[in-house]
Amino acid sequence: MFLFANATIYIGLAIAIYSLLILTLGISTKNQKLVNSGKGGMIALFVCAALAMLSLFYLLATSQFQYEYVSDYTSSELPIIYKLTALWAGNAGSLLLWTFFLTLYMIMIAFSRKMKGNPMVPYISAILMANAVFFFFILGFVAKPFLLLDTVPIEGKGLNPMLQNPGMIIHPVTLYLGYVGLAVPFAFAMAALLLKNVDDFWIKMTRRWTIVAWLFLSLGNIFGGQWAYVELGWGGYWAWDPVENASFMPWLTATAFLHSVMIQERKNMLKIWNISLIIVSYALTLFGTFLVRSGVLTSVHAFANSNLGLYFLIFMGIAVILALYVLMSRYNLLKRSAGEFNSFVSKESSFLVNNLLLVGAAFAVFWGTIFPLVSEAVRGTKVTVGLPFFNKVEAPILLSMMFVMAVCPMLAWQKSTVKNLKKNFMIPAILAIVGMVLMVVLGIQKAWAVIGYGVIILLLITHFLEFYRGVKARRKMTKESPIVALYRLMIRNRRRYGGYIVHLGIAFITMGIIGSQNYDVETMKTVPLGGTIELKDYRINYERLDQKREGINDIVYADLTVFRNGKKLGTFQPEKVFYGNWEQPSSEVAIISSVKEDLYIVLSAWEDDGKATFVVKINPMMNWLWFGSFMIVIGALFAVWNGKYGNVTPRYTGIRKEVS
């Protein structure tokens, strides 16, 4: 097994190098046979990556502790599902998963029916193959997944308890699909520049790939936040941790890209900006991987210190320099064919403002993340930037983006007249102001919260009006029922209305963020058996403290009876789990959810006489945050499902088409 597993890596590296060279030679000589040979190498490379990953799955599942990776991340007592998902618990396994996804994306593009005979394919394949060479090199010589130990241990070290959670089964997979997926539009953009194809053909071809990558990044962040909320026991879902930031930054720039490409398609504008955005997004995926694996910053999510960070930093530097060189070499060509803005008060201007806000948010996160490194280099002292900085900087940017999202649907393309603005904004603005006044009357006094909810009301109204006017216009032409008209309207404009659903999801997420960040209440109290904790409308009776054993783990738990406004909600059990092969215990929290708020209870400590200390927190509007996340996913799926590439023919034919 050792020889077979390692052979998949080294043979894969040899195939990747061969395919890259033969694709490059085929492009330079315009020889389709060489290109076809390189494409055949892609299939062989995918098989190597798949076999390597299946081999590691087998070793993990069967507890082959003679392998260092298996010994470090599993134990015989671990449930089979967590033995398998330990594949992405460490550097070597997670990079193997990354490599598998990369080869999967490669063959999906190279052998896509819609891309058959397309002159961009060899260029795209070569760019992605260069990525594959790097990752197979790392697996072969730096982070080896099939390294044998000199002495075979009786038992493995086990999996970090924080990773033994359903969220960690899905979170890394979706995040890596998003990270790797952003290499696809990057490869398309570079191929278009190399072919001197400066129209929007490459954007139309790559639109679905970009949305898919963005969707997986969104899912990765959502599952990561949900995991932090239920597993870490601190009552929050986003701590601006360096690794959280690493996944959030490319999400922001990819979001900006998805918006600005619409301006290029409609108005032939922002060509240089769009390519720059996709270069930055791709670079940020590599930068995030550098942060996770270098050990330069402390994070609950990061892997153990290693020298991998240096390799990723070098590779990122080379990729960015080459990409910028290609961009600058085509600068004049891009500049000559660019359109211009006709008015500052127009839909395209609102898209540009939104882009600037998104990029500004990404830069603020980037600066806050690397500031400890900068301060250490300049002053010799590592100064950590925490929650207050990020919240103070990002909150106004988020509200500004929400406002732009709210007004954008009401603006006209090219130029909006004063009459048009009055007609579209008078009623939504009045209703938003009335809503803000009502909130103040009902007791919401904090300025940011009132402004934030006012902007959300404005967004909800303008988006409702977009749906209403679309249905009304369609019914006038077709005489369809409202439901049928709405359905057919959305089906025929998937991208537009899918985007609106995403906007609504972000509005609901913002509702949850404002509520949970501004109106959360927390108490810590030590009570005897039979004691009571009261917090706002809740009364919590401490009934019993007991312990049990599950496998090699000891669990201490408390029975709590919870009442709200005198009504019994049930009995709940916060736990503290002591793992047999791990030093630090883990908290399993009790969460009682409602539309209005979450009651979040943590068993913090206890004494021999039965006294126990509990942390009790009320998190308002939390379910709105998760509901909004669900809407984002639905909107993105709706936009991408059965999407069309468009009947566009590239201007440059480069390599002759394959003879069928």
XYZ file of C-alpha atoms in Angstrom:
660
model
C 0.000 0.000 0.000
C 2.862 2.368 0.830
C 4.426 2.003 -2.620
C 1.089 2.336 -4.421
C -0.028 5.404 -2.453
C 3.267 7.236 -2.927
C 3.372 6.251 -6.589
C 0.116 8.125 -7.181
C 1.785 11.326 -5.967
C 5.081 11.034 -7.843
C 3.531 9.702 -11.044
C 1.000 12.527 -10.778
C 3.824 15.059 -10.487
C 5.549 13.596 -13.561
C 2.281 13.671 -15.540
C 1.587 17.262 -14.456
C 5.043 18.428 -15.578
C 4.713 16.555 -18.887
C 1.217 17.930 -19.531
C 2.279 21.496 -18.770
C 5.257 21.268 -21.115
C 3.333 19.567 -23.909
C 0.423 22.032 -23.630
C 2.851 24.965 -23.767
C 4.593 23.446 -26.798
C 1.262 22.726 -28.473
C 0.149 26.347 -27.955
C 3.403 27.818 -29.275
C 3.462 25.564 -32.359
C -0.334 25.567 -32.847
C -0.252 21.767 -32.890
C -3.571 20.235 -31.862
C -2.086 16.744 -31.430
C 0.228 18.016 -28.700
C -2.663 19.827 -27.046
C -4.737 16.638 -27.131
C -1.854 14.768 -25.505
C -1.784 17.364 -22.730
C -5.544 17.009 -22.285
C -5.113 13.251 -22.021
C -2.590 13.922 -19.267
C -5.335 15.772 -17.396
C -7.423 12.613 -17.174
C -4.436 10.611 -15.947
C -3.692 13.352 -13.401
C -7.263 13.277 -12.104
C -7.022 9.483 -11.719
C -3.766 9.861 -9.745
C -5.306 12.468 -7.427
C -8.448 10.360 -6.924
C -6.449 7.209 -6.175
C -4.223 9.085 -3.726
C -7.239 10.458 -1.885
C -8.988 7.064 -1.813
C -5.771 5.513 -0.481
C -5.631 8.003 2.375
C -9.342 7.454 3.095
C -8.653 3.706 3.364
C -5.668 4.181 5.669
C -7.647 6.505 7.930
C -10.714 4.271 8.039
C -8.677 1.156 8.905
C -6.471 2.905 11.523
C -3.124 2.231 9.853
C -1.098 3.940 12.583
C 2.223 3.149 10.915
C 1.466 6.191 8.746
C 2.300 9.488 10.446
C -0.795 11.274 9.160
C -3.147 8.540 10.385
C -1.436 8.444 13.779
C -1.555 12.234 14.176
C -5.240 12.738 13.378
C -7.182 9.576 14.244
C -7.599 6.949 16.951
C -9.291 3.561 17.030
C -12.145 4.934 19.184
C -13.018 7.676 16.697
C -16.349 7.240 14.836
C -15.836 6.226 11.205
C -17.211 9.506 9.839
C -14.574 11.497 11.726
C -11.851 9.044 10.748
C -12.674 9.816 7.121
C -13.019 13.569 7.578
C -9.643 13.620 9.316
C -8.376 13.675 5.735
C -8.672 17.477 5.851
C -7.625 17.869 9.498
C -3.936 18.357 8.670
C -1.723 19.978 6.076
C -0.988 16.987 3.866
C -4.542 15.660 3.703
C -6.165 19.035 3.128
C -3.731 19.820 0.315
C -4.495 16.439 -1.225
C -8.187 17.361 -1.156
C -7.323 20.729 -2.758
C -5.349 18.945 -5.499
C -8.207 16.539 -6.181
C -10.658 19.425 -6.609
C -8.195 21.227 -8.881
C -7.863 18.226 -11.215
C -11.645 17.789 -11.147
C -12.197 21.389 -12.248
C -9.556 20.954 -14.970
C -11.185 18.003 -16.689
C -14.677 19.494 -16.302
C -13.529 22.554 -18.278
C -11.231 20.863 -20.796
C -13.843 18.262 -21.749
C -16.948 20.404 -21.402
C -19.319 20.087 -24.353
C -19.745 23.864 -24.453
C -15.966 24.366 -24.593
C -15.307 21.809 -27.337
C -13.008 23.246 -29.991
C -12.687 26.533 -28.108
C -9.240 28.108 -28.659
C -9.104 29.216 -25.014
C -9.054 25.649 -23.693
C -5.303 24.958 -24.188
C -4.397 28.216 -22.436
C -6.823 27.599 -19.564
C -5.568 24.028 -19.240
C -1.922 25.145 -19.133
C -2.602 27.761 -16.439
C -4.504 25.314 -14.254
C -1.853 22.661 -14.921
C 0.815 25.028 -13.573
C -1.201 25.093 -10.336
C -1.346 21.288 -10.370
C 2.445 21.018 -10.748
C 2.881 23.180 -7.654
C 0.448 21.178 -5.517
C 1.813 17.781 -6.567
C 5.323 19.077 -5.814
C 4.181 20.104 -2.316
C 2.583 16.683 -1.745
C 5.673 14.876 -3.011
C 8.412 16.777 -1.194
C 7.032 19.049 1.544
C 3.728 17.848 3.045
C 3.823 14.106 2.437
C 0.503 12.353 3.180
C 1.980 8.813 3.125
C 4.988 9.189 5.411
C 5.804 6.059 7.481
C 6.847 6.185 11.138
C 9.975 4.459 12.401
C 8.033 3.017 15.347
C 4.402 1.988 14.994
C 2.318 3.421 17.893
C -0.310 1.291 19.602
C -2.851 4.083 19.414
C -3.258 7.292 17.446
C -3.333 10.780 18.929
C -6.937 11.297 17.896
C -8.792 14.132 16.228
C -9.023 17.588 17.773
C -12.406 17.606 19.604
C -13.310 20.930 18.014
C -13.248 19.178 14.631
C -15.631 16.454 15.809
C -18.671 18.387 14.713
C -20.981 17.997 11.679
C -20.030 21.504 10.574
C -16.422 20.444 10.164
C -17.499 17.634 7.832
C -18.821 20.177 5.334
C -17.050 23.485 6.060
C -13.551 22.638 4.723
C -14.918 20.861 1.640
C -17.091 23.801 0.583
C -14.330 26.281 1.372
C -11.783 24.408 -0.747
C -14.255 24.100 -3.616
C -14.583 27.880 -3.463
C -10.846 28.510 -3.163
C -9.960 26.199 -6.046
C -12.939 27.389 -8.065
C -11.578 30.937 -8.212
C -8.587 29.614 -10.154
C -11.013 28.937 -13.031
C -12.067 32.551 -13.828
C -8.431 33.557 -13.267
C -7.359 31.042 -15.926
C -10.112 32.276 -18.272
C -9.038 35.898 -17.804
C -5.363 35.140 -18.458
C -6.260 33.029 -21.504
C -8.372 35.863 -22.909
C -5.511 38.336 -22.486
C -2.972 35.991 -24.051
C -5.304 35.557 -27.023
C -5.866 39.346 -27.162
C -9.571 38.679 -26.821
C -10.571 41.820 -24.901
C -14.340 41.649 -25.368
C -16.662 40.046 -22.802
C -16.504 36.547 -24.317
C -14.403 35.150 -21.457
C -16.820 36.616 -18.908
C -19.830 34.975 -20.536
C -17.999 31.659 -20.628
C -16.831 31.820 -17.022
C -19.910 33.358 -15.379
C -21.301 30.093 -14.037
C -17.891 28.955 -12.803
C -17.479 32.199 -10.875
C -20.931 31.984 -9.296
C -20.294 28.354 -8.318
C -16.967 29.283 -6.693
C -18.649 32.228 -4.921
C -21.456 29.953 -3.724
C -19.014 27.441 -2.237
C -17.078 30.247 -0.547
C -20.372 31.502 0.886
C -21.229 28.026 2.159
C -17.754 27.690 3.664
C -18.150 30.930 5.603
C -21.706 30.060 6.667
C -20.799 26.590 7.945
C -17.703 28.016 9.612
C -19.759 30.613 11.465
C -22.335 28.025 12.521
C -19.565 25.703 13.747
C -17.999 28.497 15.809
C -21.397 29.314 17.316
C -22.231 25.810 18.522
C -18.756 24.378 19.177
C -16.444 27.011 20.630
C -18.721 27.983 23.519
C -18.169 31.752 23.397
C -21.601 32.629 22.065
C -20.466 34.276 18.831
C -20.235 33.272 15.184
C -17.512 35.548 13.781
C -14.432 36.725 15.679
C -12.423 38.273 12.809
C -9.905 35.519 13.344
C -7.063 35.614 10.746
C -8.239 32.413 9.096
C -11.861 33.585 9.051
C -10.600 36.733 7.370
C -8.627 34.642 4.878
C -11.842 33.120 3.531
C -13.829 36.359 3.754
C -11.463 38.540 1.675
C -11.733 36.571 -1.601
C -15.498 36.370 -1.028
C -15.657 40.178 -0.964
C -13.549 40.656 -4.099
C -15.371 37.859 -5.952
C -18.671 39.562 -5.038
C -17.332 42.804 -6.477
C -16.293 40.968 -9.642
C -19.726 39.376 -10.121
C -21.323 42.822 -9.963
C -18.862 44.714 -12.143
C -18.864 42.157 -14.980
C -22.475 43.135 -15.631
C -21.246 46.639 -16.460
C -18.706 45.228 -18.900
C -21.356 43.102 -20.599
C -23.875 45.944 -20.914
C -21.675 49.008 -21.342
C -18.254 47.662 -22.354
C -16.701 49.270 -19.248
C -14.392 48.284 -16.371
C -12.357 45.749 -18.356
C -9.073 46.448 -16.580
C -10.888 46.627 -13.248
C -12.563 43.258 -13.776
C -9.365 41.454 -14.668
C -7.623 43.119 -11.716
C -10.417 41.922 -9.417
C -10.099 38.321 -10.538
C -6.304 38.432 -10.158
C -6.720 39.784 -6.622
C -9.379 37.164 -5.790
C -7.144 34.340 -6.981
C -4.142 35.774 -5.112
C -6.189 36.062 -1.915
C -7.031 32.340 -2.029
C -3.295 31.614 -2.031
C -2.694 34.249 0.643
C -5.345 32.604 2.821
C -3.647 29.260 2.400
C -0.350 30.901 3.359
C -1.913 32.268 6.565
C -3.412 28.904 7.527
C -0.238 26.936 6.975
C 2.617 29.294 7.814
C 2.037 29.692 11.544
C 2.815 33.433 11.305
C -0.493 34.315 12.981
C -2.259 32.609 15.871
C -5.649 31.134 15.023
C -7.964 28.477 16.403
C -8.425 27.312 12.791
C -4.792 27.210 11.683
C -2.719 24.088 11.088
C 0.468 23.373 12.987
C 3.518 25.481 12.181
C 5.337 24.356 9.058
C 7.506 25.665 6.257
C 4.609 25.402 3.808
C 3.826 29.107 4.117
C 7.061 30.095 2.374
C 6.279 27.884 -0.643
C 2.808 29.388 -0.982
C 4.179 32.896 -0.625
C 6.705 32.286 -3.416
C 4.104 30.662 -5.677
C 1.629 33.504 -5.028
C 4.316 36.079 -5.802
C 5.258 34.412 -9.098
C 1.599 34.002 -10.148
C 0.698 37.622 -9.358
C 3.792 39.057 -11.079
C 3.163 37.031 -14.240
C -0.546 37.927 -14.222
C 0.191 41.631 -13.833
C 2.772 41.415 -16.625
C 0.184 39.889 -18.963
C -2.362 42.533 -17.922
C 0.036 45.436 -18.490
C 1.116 44.032 -21.850
C -2.535 44.262 -22.963
C -3.253 47.539 -21.164
C -3.493 49.738 -24.261
C -5.705 47.221 -26.028
C -8.075 47.125 -23.062
C -8.041 50.888 -22.667
C -8.862 51.587 -26.333
C -11.976 49.430 -26.288
C -13.407 50.719 -23.000
C -16.690 52.601 -22.675
C -17.393 55.606 -20.436
C -19.900 56.553 -17.739
C -22.647 58.931 -18.845
C -23.882 60.001 -15.405
C -23.027 59.687 -11.749
C -26.701 59.006 -10.990
C -27.198 55.756 -12.871
C -27.322 52.033 -12.309
C -23.772 51.508 -13.577
C -22.454 54.190 -11.189
C -24.155 52.429 -8.261
C -22.440 49.193 -9.307
C -19.091 50.982 -9.302
C -19.721 52.496 -5.845
C -20.686 49.065 -4.557
C -17.464 47.670 -6.028
C -15.378 50.309 -4.297
C -17.079 49.563 -0.984
C -16.503 45.817 -1.350
C -12.843 46.296 -2.244
C -12.498 48.798 0.594
C -13.950 46.245 3.001
C -11.528 43.612 1.713
C -8.573 45.990 2.130
C -9.642 46.878 5.686
C -9.818 43.181 6.582
C -6.459 42.583 4.893
C -4.789 45.443 6.753
C -6.226 44.383 10.104
C -5.101 40.805 9.481
C -1.497 41.577 8.551
C -1.062 44.472 11.014
C 0.489 42.209 13.698
C 3.160 41.188 11.164
C 3.754 44.796 10.095
C 3.999 46.030 13.681
C 6.429 43.264 14.581
C 8.612 44.049 11.558
C 8.618 47.812 12.224
C 8.566 48.038 16.037
C 9.666 44.580 17.120
C 6.374 44.019 18.970
C 3.426 42.072 17.583
C 0.302 44.209 18.108
C -2.912 42.241 17.597
C -5.936 43.917 16.031
C -9.184 42.566 17.453
C -12.959 42.798 17.258
C -13.309 46.523 18.072
C -11.216 47.581 15.063
C -12.986 45.339 12.570
C -16.471 46.142 13.868
C -15.806 49.896 13.864
C -14.419 49.854 10.308
C -16.646 47.248 8.671
C -20.017 48.290 10.161
C -20.333 51.599 8.232
C -19.042 49.927 5.061
C -21.690 47.199 5.401
C -24.476 49.746 5.911
C -23.224 51.784 2.942
C -23.287 48.668 0.756
C -26.808 47.887 1.962
C -27.913 51.406 1.010
C -26.403 51.085 -2.478
C -28.097 47.679 -2.861
C -31.383 49.288 -1.823
C -31.274 52.170 -4.341
C -29.657 50.345 -7.280
C -32.824 48.571 -8.537
C -34.633 51.938 -8.720
C -31.951 53.641 -10.839
C -32.032 53.705 -14.632
C -29.195 52.673 -16.905
C -27.080 55.531 -18.349
C -28.871 58.368 -16.497
C -31.682 58.786 -13.970
C -33.802 61.957 -14.203
C -35.141 63.921 -11.227
C -38.659 62.828 -12.177
C -37.574 59.191 -12.236
C -35.902 59.505 -8.830
C -39.001 61.081 -7.240
C -41.278 58.438 -8.706
C -39.142 55.519 -7.575
C -37.862 56.701 -4.193
C -40.562 58.849 -2.604
C -42.712 56.045 -1.189
C -39.842 53.688 -0.149
C -38.015 56.571 1.574
C -41.124 57.686 3.488
C -41.876 54.115 4.617
C -38.256 53.604 5.726
C -38.361 56.821 7.798
C -41.697 55.803 9.352
C -40.178 52.426 10.206
C -37.199 54.087 11.891
C -39.506 56.299 13.968
C -41.553 53.273 15.044
C -38.387 51.451 16.111
C -37.379 54.372 18.319
C -40.876 54.395 19.855
C -40.641 50.637 20.506
C -37.363 51.071 22.380
C -34.591 50.621 19.811
C -32.456 53.613 20.788
C -28.958 52.903 19.464
C -28.234 55.100 16.458
C -26.431 52.466 14.352
C -29.217 49.946 14.953
C -31.947 52.412 13.966
C -30.056 53.505 10.835
C -29.242 49.890 9.955
C -32.827 48.691 10.258
C -33.999 51.743 8.307
C -31.671 50.853 5.427
C -32.897 47.238 5.566
C -36.524 48.413 5.357
C -35.611 50.528 2.321
C -33.915 47.537 0.667
C -36.852 45.211 1.330
C -39.330 47.729 -0.117
C -37.331 48.518 -3.277
C -36.770 44.834 -3.981
C -40.446 44.057 -3.376
C -41.335 46.808 -5.848
C -38.984 45.267 -8.427
C -40.834 41.942 -8.169
C -44.242 43.698 -8.109
C -43.571 45.861 -11.178
C -42.148 42.954 -13.113
C -45.201 40.796 -12.381
C -47.561 43.679 -13.180
C -45.908 44.328 -16.554
C -45.943 40.643 -17.450
C -49.603 40.189 -16.473
C -50.519 43.185 -18.636
C -48.993 41.427 -21.662
C -49.921 37.779 -20.958
C -53.038 37.921 -18.687
C -51.401 35.257 -16.474
C -52.258 34.746 -12.810
C -49.910 36.509 -10.333
C -48.211 33.242 -9.287
C -47.661 32.056 -12.864
C -46.460 35.509 -13.907
C -43.982 35.646 -11.004
C -42.695 32.151 -11.746
C -42.171 32.780 -15.462
C -40.725 36.233 -14.843
C -38.076 34.778 -12.532
C -37.360 31.757 -14.738
C -36.705 33.996 -17.734
C -34.473 36.328 -15.715
C -32.639 33.899 -13.448
C -29.516 35.939 -13.015
C -31.369 39.139 -12.120
C -33.890 37.678 -9.693
C -31.414 35.210 -8.230
C -29.300 38.258 -7.411
C -32.291 39.937 -5.764
C -32.856 36.838 -3.599
C -29.190 37.008 -2.562
C -29.677 40.692 -1.676
C -32.668 39.802 0.499
C -30.587 37.111 2.183
C -27.855 39.640 2.968
C -30.528 41.977 4.385
C -31.731 39.258 6.772
C -28.135 38.425 7.743
C -27.596 42.105 8.515
C -30.731 42.072 10.681
C -29.214 39.203 12.658
C -25.841 40.931 12.949
C -27.351 44.210 14.170
C -29.558 42.467 16.722
C -26.936 40.080 18.072
C -24.146 42.682 18.181
C -26.120 45.529 19.762
C -28.685 43.906 22.020
C -27.109 40.715 23.360
C -27.239 40.203 27.127
C -24.914 37.968 29.130
C -24.470 36.863 32.730
C -22.202 34.442 34.580
C -23.494 33.029 37.834
C -22.555 30.295 40.300
C -25.624 28.594 41.781
C -26.199 25.633 44.152
C -28.327 22.624 43.265
C -31.908 23.805 43.078
C -30.788 27.384 42.441
C -32.168 29.725 39.821
C -30.702 32.052 37.222
C -32.895 34.841 35.877
C -32.105 36.856 32.760
C -34.728 39.118 31.193
C -37.769 36.921 30.389
C -36.020 33.649 31.246
C -35.814 31.646 34.468
C -33.393 28.722 34.550
C -33.693 26.140 37.337
C -30.549 24.115 38.095
C -31.907 20.617 38.824
C -28.985 18.160 38.745
C -25.271 17.680 38.050
C -24.174 14.261 36.811
C -21.631 12.523 34.612
C -21.560 9.691 32.107
C -19.069 7.889 29.923
C -19.190 7.497 26.136
C -16.358 5.328 24.831
C -13.134 6.806 26.180
C -14.753 10.188 26.876
C -16.097 11.428 30.227
C -19.022 13.834 30.099
C -20.163 16.112 32.911
C -23.616 17.590 32.354
C -26.253 19.637 34.130
C -30.021 19.255 33.918
C -31.645 22.665 33.523
C -35.346 23.451 33.320
C -35.955 26.628 31.336
C -39.001 28.905 31.599
C -39.845 31.972 29.506
C -42.468 34.360 30.910
C -43.499 31.568 33.257
C -44.029 29.020 30.466
C -41.896 25.878 30.578
C -39.753 25.413 27.477
C -38.264 22.063 28.496
C -35.194 20.481 30.105
C -31.785 21.088 28.545
C -28.291 19.722 29.179
C -25.159 21.814 28.640
C -22.105 19.545 28.803
C -18.374 19.547 29.334
C -16.684 16.695 27.459
C -13.293 15.312 28.566
C -11.722 13.383 25.709
C -9.575 10.380 26.560
C -6.847 11.382 24.128
C -7.008 15.174 24.407
C -5.933 17.488 27.211
C -8.461 20.303 26.888
C -12.179 19.630 27.508
C -14.804 20.792 25.055
C -18.097 22.561 25.775
C -21.362 21.332 24.320
C -23.753 24.235 24.713
C -27.513 24.229 25.175
C -29.278 26.502 22.689
C -32.992 27.309 22.834
C -33.936 29.058 19.589
C -36.919 31.156 18.584
C -37.704 33.653 15.850
C -36.926 36.470 18.282
C -33.710 35.227 19.942
C -31.474 32.399 21.132
C -30.906 31.477 24.752
C -27.317 30.203 24.904
C -26.143 28.292 28.018
C -22.625 27.059 28.774
C -21.587 24.867 31.719
C -18.407 26.662 32.760
C -17.287 25.049 36.065
C -18.530 23.060 39.071
C -17.567 22.126 42.629
C -17.706 18.953 44.704
C -20.740 20.147 46.657
C -22.766 20.451 43.432
C -22.423 24.176 42.891
C -22.005 25.018 39.239
C -21.104 28.111 37.234
C -23.071 28.853 34.082
C -22.613 31.421 31.343
C -26.029 32.448 30.033
C -26.415 34.675 26.992
C -29.352 35.983 24.996
C -28.526 36.499 21.310
C -31.345 38.409 19.558
C -32.236 37.786 15.895
C -29.879 34.821 15.436
C -32.323 32.764 13.381
C -32.621 35.643 10.925
C -28.886 35.344 10.317
C -29.145 31.632 9.477
C -32.319 32.200 7.423
C -30.541 34.897 5.426
C -27.650 32.521 4.822
C -30.110 29.962 3.467
C -31.585 32.591 1.122
C -28.124 33.449 -0.234
C -27.607 29.813 -1.169
C -31.056 29.568 -2.785
C -30.504 32.780 -4.746
C -27.088 31.698 -6.031
C -28.397 28.272 -7.063
C -31.348 29.877 -8.806
C -29.066 32.257 -10.712
C -26.678 29.549 -11.885
C -29.147 26.760 -12.632
C -29.574 26.179 -16.383
C -27.620 29.358 -17.033
C -26.750 30.178 -20.633
C -23.322 30.930 -22.017
C -24.687 33.132 -24.739
C -24.190 32.846 -28.460
C -20.768 34.436 -28.586
C -17.909 33.516 -30.880
C -14.319 34.400 -29.942
C -12.494 36.756 -32.280
C -9.252 34.783 -32.204
C -8.992 31.201 -33.377
C -5.358 30.488 -32.414
C -5.054 26.720 -32.545
C -7.112 25.063 -35.225
C -10.229 23.281 -34.036
C -10.274 19.581 -33.521
C -11.404 17.595 -36.547
C -14.522 15.674 -35.584
